[in-house]
Coordinates of C-alpha atoms in Angstrom, one line a residue:
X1 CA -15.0 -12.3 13.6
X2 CA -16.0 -11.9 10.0
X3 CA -13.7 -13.3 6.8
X4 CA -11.8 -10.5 6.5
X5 CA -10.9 -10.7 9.9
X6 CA -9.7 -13.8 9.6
X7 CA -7.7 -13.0 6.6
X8 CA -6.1 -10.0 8.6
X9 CA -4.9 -12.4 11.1
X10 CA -3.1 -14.4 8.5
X11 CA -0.7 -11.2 7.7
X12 CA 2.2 -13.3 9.3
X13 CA 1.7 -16.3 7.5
X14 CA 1.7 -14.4 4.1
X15 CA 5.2 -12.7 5.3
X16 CA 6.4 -16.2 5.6
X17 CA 4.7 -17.7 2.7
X18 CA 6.9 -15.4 0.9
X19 CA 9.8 -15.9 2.6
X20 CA 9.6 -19.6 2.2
X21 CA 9.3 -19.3 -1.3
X22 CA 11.5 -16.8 -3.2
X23 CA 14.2 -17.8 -5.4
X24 CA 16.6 -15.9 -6.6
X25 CA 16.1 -13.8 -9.7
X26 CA 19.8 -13.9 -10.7
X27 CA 19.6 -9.7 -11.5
X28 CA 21.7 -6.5 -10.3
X29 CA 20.1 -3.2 -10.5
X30 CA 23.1 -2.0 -12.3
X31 CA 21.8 -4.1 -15.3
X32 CA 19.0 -1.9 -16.2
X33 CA 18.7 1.9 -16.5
X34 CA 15.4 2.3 -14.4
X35 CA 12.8 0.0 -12.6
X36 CA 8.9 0.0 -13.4
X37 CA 6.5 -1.8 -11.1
X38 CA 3.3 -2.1 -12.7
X39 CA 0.2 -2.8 -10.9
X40 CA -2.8 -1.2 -9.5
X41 CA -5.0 -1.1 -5.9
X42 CA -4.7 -3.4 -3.5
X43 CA -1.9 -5.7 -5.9
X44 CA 0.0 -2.3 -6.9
X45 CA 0.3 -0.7 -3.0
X46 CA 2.9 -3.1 -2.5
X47 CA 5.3 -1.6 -5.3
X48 CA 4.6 1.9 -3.8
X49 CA 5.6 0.8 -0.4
X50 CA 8.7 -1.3 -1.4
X51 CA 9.8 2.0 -3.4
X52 CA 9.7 4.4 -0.2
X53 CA 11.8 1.9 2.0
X54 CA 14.7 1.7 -0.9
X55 CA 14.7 5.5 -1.8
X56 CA 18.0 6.1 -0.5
X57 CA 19.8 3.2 -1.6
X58 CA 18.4 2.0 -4.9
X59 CA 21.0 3.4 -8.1
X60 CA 18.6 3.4 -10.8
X61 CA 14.9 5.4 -11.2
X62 CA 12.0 3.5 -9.4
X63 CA 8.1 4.3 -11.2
X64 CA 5.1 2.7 -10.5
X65 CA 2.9 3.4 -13.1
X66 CA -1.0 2.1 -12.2
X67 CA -2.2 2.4 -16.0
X68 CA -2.8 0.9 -19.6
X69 CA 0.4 2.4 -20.8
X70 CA 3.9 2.4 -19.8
X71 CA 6.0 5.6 -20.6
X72 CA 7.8 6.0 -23.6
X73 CA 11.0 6.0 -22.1
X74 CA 10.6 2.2 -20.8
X75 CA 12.7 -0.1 -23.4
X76 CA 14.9 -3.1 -23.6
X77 CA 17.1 -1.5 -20.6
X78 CA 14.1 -1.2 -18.1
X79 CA 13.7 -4.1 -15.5
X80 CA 9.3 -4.4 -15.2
X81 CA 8.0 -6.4 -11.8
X82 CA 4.5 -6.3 -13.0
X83 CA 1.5 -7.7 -10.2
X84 CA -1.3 -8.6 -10.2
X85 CA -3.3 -10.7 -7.8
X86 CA -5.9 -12.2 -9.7
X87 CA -3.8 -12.2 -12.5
X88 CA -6.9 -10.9 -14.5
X89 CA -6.9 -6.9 -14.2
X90 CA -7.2 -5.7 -17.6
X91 CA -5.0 -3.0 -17.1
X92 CA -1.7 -5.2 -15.8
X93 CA -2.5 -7.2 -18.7
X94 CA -2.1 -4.7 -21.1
X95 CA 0.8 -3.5 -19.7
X96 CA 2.4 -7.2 -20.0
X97 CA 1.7 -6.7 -24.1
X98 CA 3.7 -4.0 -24.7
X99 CA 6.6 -5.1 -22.3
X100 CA 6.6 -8.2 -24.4
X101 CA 6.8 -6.3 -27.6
X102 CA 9.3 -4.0 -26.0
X103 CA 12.2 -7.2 -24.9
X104 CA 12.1 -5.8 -21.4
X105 CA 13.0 -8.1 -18.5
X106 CA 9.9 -9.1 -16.7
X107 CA 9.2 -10.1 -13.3
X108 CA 5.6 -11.8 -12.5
X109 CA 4.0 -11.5 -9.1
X110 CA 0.3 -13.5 -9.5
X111 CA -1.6 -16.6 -8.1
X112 CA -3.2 -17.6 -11.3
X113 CA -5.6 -16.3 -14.4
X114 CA -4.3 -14.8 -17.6
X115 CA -0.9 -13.3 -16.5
X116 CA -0.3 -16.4 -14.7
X117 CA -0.7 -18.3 -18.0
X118 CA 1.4 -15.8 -20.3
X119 CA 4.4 -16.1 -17.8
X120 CA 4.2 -19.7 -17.7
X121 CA 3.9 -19.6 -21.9
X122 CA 6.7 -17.0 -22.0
X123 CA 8.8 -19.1 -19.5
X124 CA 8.5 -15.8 -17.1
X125 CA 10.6 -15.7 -13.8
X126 CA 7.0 -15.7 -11.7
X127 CA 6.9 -15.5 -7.6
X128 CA 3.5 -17.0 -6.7
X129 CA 0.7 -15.8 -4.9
X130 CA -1.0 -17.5 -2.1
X131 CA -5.0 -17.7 -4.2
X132 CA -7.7 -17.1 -1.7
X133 CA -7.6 -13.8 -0.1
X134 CA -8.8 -10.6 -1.5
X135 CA -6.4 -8.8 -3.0
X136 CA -6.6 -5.4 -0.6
X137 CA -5.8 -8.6 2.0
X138 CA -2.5 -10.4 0.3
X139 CA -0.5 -7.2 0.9
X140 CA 1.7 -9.9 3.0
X141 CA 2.2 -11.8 -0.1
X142 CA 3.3 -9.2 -2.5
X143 CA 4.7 -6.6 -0.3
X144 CA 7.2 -9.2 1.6
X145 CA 8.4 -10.7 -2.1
X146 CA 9.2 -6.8 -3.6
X147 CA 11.4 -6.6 -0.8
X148 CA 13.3 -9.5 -1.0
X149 CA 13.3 -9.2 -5.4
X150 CA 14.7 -5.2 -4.8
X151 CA 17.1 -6.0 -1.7
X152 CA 18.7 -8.9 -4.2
X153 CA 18.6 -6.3 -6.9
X154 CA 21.0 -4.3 -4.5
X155 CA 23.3 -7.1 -2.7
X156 CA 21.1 -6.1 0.6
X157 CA 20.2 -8.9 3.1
X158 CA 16.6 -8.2 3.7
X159 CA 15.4 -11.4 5.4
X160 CA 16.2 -11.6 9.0
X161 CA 14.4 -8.0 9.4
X162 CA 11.4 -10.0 7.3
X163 CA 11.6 -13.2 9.3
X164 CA 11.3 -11.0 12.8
X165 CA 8.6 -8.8 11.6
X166 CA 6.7 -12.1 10.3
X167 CA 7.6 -12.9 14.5
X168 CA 6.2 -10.0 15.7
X169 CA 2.6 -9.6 13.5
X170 CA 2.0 -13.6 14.6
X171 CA 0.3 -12.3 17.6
X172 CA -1.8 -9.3 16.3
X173 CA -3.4 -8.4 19.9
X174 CA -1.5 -5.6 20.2
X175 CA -1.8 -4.2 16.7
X176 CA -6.0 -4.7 17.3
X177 CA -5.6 -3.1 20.7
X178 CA -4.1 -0.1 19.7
X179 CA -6.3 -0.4 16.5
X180 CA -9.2 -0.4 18.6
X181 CA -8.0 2.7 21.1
X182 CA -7.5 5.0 18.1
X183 CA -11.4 3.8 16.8
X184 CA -12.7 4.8 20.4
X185 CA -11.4 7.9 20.0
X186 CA -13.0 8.6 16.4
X187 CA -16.3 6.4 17.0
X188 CA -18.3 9.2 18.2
X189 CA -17.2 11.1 14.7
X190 CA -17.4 8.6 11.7
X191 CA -19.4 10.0 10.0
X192 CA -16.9 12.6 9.4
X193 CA -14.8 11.9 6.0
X194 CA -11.1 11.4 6.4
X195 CA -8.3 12.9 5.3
X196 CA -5.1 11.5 5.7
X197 CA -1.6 13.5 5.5
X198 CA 1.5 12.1 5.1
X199 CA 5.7 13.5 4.8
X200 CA 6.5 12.1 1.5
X201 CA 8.4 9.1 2.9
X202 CA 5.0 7.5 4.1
X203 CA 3.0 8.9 1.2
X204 CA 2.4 5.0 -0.1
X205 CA 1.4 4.1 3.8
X206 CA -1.7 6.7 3.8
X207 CA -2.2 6.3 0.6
X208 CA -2.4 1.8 1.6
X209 CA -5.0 3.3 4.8
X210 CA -7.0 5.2 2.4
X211 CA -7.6 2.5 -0.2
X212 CA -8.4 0.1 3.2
X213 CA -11.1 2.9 4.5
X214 CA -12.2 3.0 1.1
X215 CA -12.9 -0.5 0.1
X216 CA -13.4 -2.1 3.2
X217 CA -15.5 0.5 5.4
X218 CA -17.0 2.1 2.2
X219 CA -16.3 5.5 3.5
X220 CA -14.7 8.9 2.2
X221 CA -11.2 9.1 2.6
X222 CA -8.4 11.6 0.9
X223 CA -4.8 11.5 1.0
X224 CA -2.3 14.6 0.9
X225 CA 1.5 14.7 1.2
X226 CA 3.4 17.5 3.0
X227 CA 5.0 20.1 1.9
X228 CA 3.0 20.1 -1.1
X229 CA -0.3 20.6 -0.1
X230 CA 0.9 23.6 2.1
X231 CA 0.8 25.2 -1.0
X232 CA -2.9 24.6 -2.0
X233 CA -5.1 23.2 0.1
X234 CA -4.7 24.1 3.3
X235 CA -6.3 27.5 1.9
X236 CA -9.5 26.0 2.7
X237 CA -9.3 24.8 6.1
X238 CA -11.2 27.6 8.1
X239 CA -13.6 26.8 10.8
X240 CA -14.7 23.8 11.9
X241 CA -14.3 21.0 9.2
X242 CA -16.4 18.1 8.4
X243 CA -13.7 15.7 8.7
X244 CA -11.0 13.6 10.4
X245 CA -7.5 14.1 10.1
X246 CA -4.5 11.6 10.5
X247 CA -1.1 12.7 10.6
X248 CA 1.1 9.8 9.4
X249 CA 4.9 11.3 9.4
X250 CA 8.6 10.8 11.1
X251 CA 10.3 13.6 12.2
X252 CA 13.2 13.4 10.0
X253 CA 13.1 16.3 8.4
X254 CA 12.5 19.8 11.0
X255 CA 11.1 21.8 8.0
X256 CA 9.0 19.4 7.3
X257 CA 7.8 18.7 11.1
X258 CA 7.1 22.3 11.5
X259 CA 4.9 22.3 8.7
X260 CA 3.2 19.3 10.5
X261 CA 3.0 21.5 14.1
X262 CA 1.9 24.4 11.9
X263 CA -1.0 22.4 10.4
X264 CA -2.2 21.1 13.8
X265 CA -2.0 24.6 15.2
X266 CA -4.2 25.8 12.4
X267 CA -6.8 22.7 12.9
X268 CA -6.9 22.3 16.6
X269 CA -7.6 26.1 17.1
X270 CA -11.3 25.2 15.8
X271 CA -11.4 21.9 17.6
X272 CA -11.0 19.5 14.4
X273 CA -9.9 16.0 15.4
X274 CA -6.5 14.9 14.7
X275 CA -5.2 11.5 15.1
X276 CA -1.3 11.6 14.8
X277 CA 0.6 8.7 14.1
X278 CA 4.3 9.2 14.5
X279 CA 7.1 6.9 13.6
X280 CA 10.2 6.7 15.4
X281 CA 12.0 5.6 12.4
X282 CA 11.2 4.3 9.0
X283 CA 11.8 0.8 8.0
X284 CA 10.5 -2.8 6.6
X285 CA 9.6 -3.3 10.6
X286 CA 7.9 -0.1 11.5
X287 CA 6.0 0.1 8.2
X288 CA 5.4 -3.5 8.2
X289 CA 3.6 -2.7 12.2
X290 CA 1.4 0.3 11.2
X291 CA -0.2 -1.2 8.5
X292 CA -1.3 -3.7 10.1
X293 CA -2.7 -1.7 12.9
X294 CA -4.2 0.8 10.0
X295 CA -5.6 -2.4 8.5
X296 CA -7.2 -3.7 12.0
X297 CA -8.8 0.3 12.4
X298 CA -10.7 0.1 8.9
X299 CA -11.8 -3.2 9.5
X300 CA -13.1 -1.8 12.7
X301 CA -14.8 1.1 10.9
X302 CA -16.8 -1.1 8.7
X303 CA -18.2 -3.4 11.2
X304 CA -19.1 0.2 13.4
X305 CA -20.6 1.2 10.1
X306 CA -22.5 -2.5 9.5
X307 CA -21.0 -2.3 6.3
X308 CA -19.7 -5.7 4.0
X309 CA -15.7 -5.3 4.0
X310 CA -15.6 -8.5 2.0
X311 CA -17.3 -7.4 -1.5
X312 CA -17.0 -4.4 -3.7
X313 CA -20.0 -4.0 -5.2
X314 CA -19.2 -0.8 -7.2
X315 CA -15.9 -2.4 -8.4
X316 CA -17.6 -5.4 -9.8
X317 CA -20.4 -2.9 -11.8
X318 CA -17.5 -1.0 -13.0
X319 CA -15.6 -4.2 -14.2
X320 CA -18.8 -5.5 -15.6
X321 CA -19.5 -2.2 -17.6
X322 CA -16.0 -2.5 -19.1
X323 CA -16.1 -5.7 -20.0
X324 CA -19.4 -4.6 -22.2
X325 CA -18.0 -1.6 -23.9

């Protein structure tokens, strides 16, 4: 049981560090003319997922831009929830610049550094972060907050569905247990990159396990969202392929789950492994559920792989070059 172990096993109280801690942002949706969540990795995932689970009932545009720059359109109308861990990532930081200069309404998710300090200076409305935890590992924090800031937004109650998923990750046996049957399955094959294929409604939950298989079990992994790349790149799946494929997708859509049967047809023929993972139905508690368990399989990964899931060597070069140039 290594730290980020440990960390994963405090996903429940992060839910209900959250819920314990909102207040009210005193804002309606209908206010603003679109919403931009601005953040990037492990502190901008959260604003990706939130997004998917209010696609069909939020009024206004949803973006989350993971960038320096905002888009031109964004002005004194747009609501900006901009996040950011650390509260240090130079891009986030930029970003809260120009939304300053702009006169947009800001929202601050952080648990201390710079953007921390500008909110408090600005006299921000800020939803603290929990400090501690790696940022890839405070999805609980962030994730549970965006839901609670964009079901307010929309006059939806959003925390009893919070409160019993906060319930049911407290134990996370059964998340590690299936976690642990799908990595007995694929153990024999790691070394195998992945590539992880998604409906478009849980295109920000394989995109949350690729950016988990990437950072924690330093390993290949590639995302792709059905029906789009039905038009590209399954053009080069012929033979047997040097990878592993997931299939994260609900059946809500039958042109859609064809594609999906199509797909395993075309793969299975040459014995490629597929791991499916099928939801019965989208929302905050089944999303919620297989992230975790996604979460508990990379972690797995890495310690299979005797890899460090807790540092990020190549990260810290790369923020180290930057901060020289």
């Amino acid at each position: 049981m290594n730290e980020q172990h440990e960390a994963l096993k405090k996903f429940s109280s992060q839910v209900e560090f959250a819920l314990a801690n909102y207040h009210s942002h005193g804002l309606s949706a209908t206010q603003f003319s679109n919403l931009i969540i601005g953040g990037l990795g492990g502190s901008g995932i959260g604003g990706r997922i939130t997004r998917s689970l209010f696609m069909n009932d939020f009024p206004i545009p949803v973006e989350c831009i993971a960038d320096y720059m905002l888009p031109k359109y964004v002005n004194e109308r747009s609501l900006v929830i901009l996040v950011s861990y650390s509260g240090n990532t130079e891009e986030t930081l930029t970003m809260y610049e120009e939304v300053k200069s702009l006169g947009c309404k800001t929202l601050i998710l952080t648990s201390g550094g710079k953007l921390k300090e500008f909110a408090v200076s600005d006299n921000l409305h800020t939803y603290h972060l929990e400090p501690g935890f790696q940022p890839r590992m405070a999805l609980g924090f962030s994730l549970t907050y965006l839901i609670q800031i964009f079901g307010e937004l929309i006059g939806k109650d959003v925390k009893n569905e919070l409160h019993s998923v906060a319930e049911r990750v407290k134990d996370s046996s059964s998340f590690e247990d299936d976690a642990q049957q799908v990595f007995n399955s694929i153990k024999s094959k790691i070394a195998k990159k992945f590539i992880v294929i998604t409906d478009g409604a849980l295109e920000s939950v394989g995109i949350r396990f690729c950016q988990q298989i990437q950072e924690n079990a330093k390993h290949e992994c590639f995302h792709h969202v059905i029906p789009e790349m039905n038009h590209n790149v399954i053009e080069s799946y012929y033979g047997q392929m040097e990878s592993i494929y997931f299939f994260i997708h609900k059946n809500a859509d039958s042109r859609v789950a064809s594609r999906f049967d199509f797909l395993n047809n075309l793969l299975e023929v040459e014995n490629n492994k597929i791991i499916p993972v099928l939801l019965e139905e989208i929302n905050i508690t089944t999303v919620y559920e297989t992230i975790h368990t996604l979460d508990w399989l990379s972690l797995y990964i890495a310690d299979f792989r005797r890899v460090d899931s807790l540092n990020v060597p190549n990260i810290m070069s790369l923020k180290e070059f930057l901060a020289e140039v």
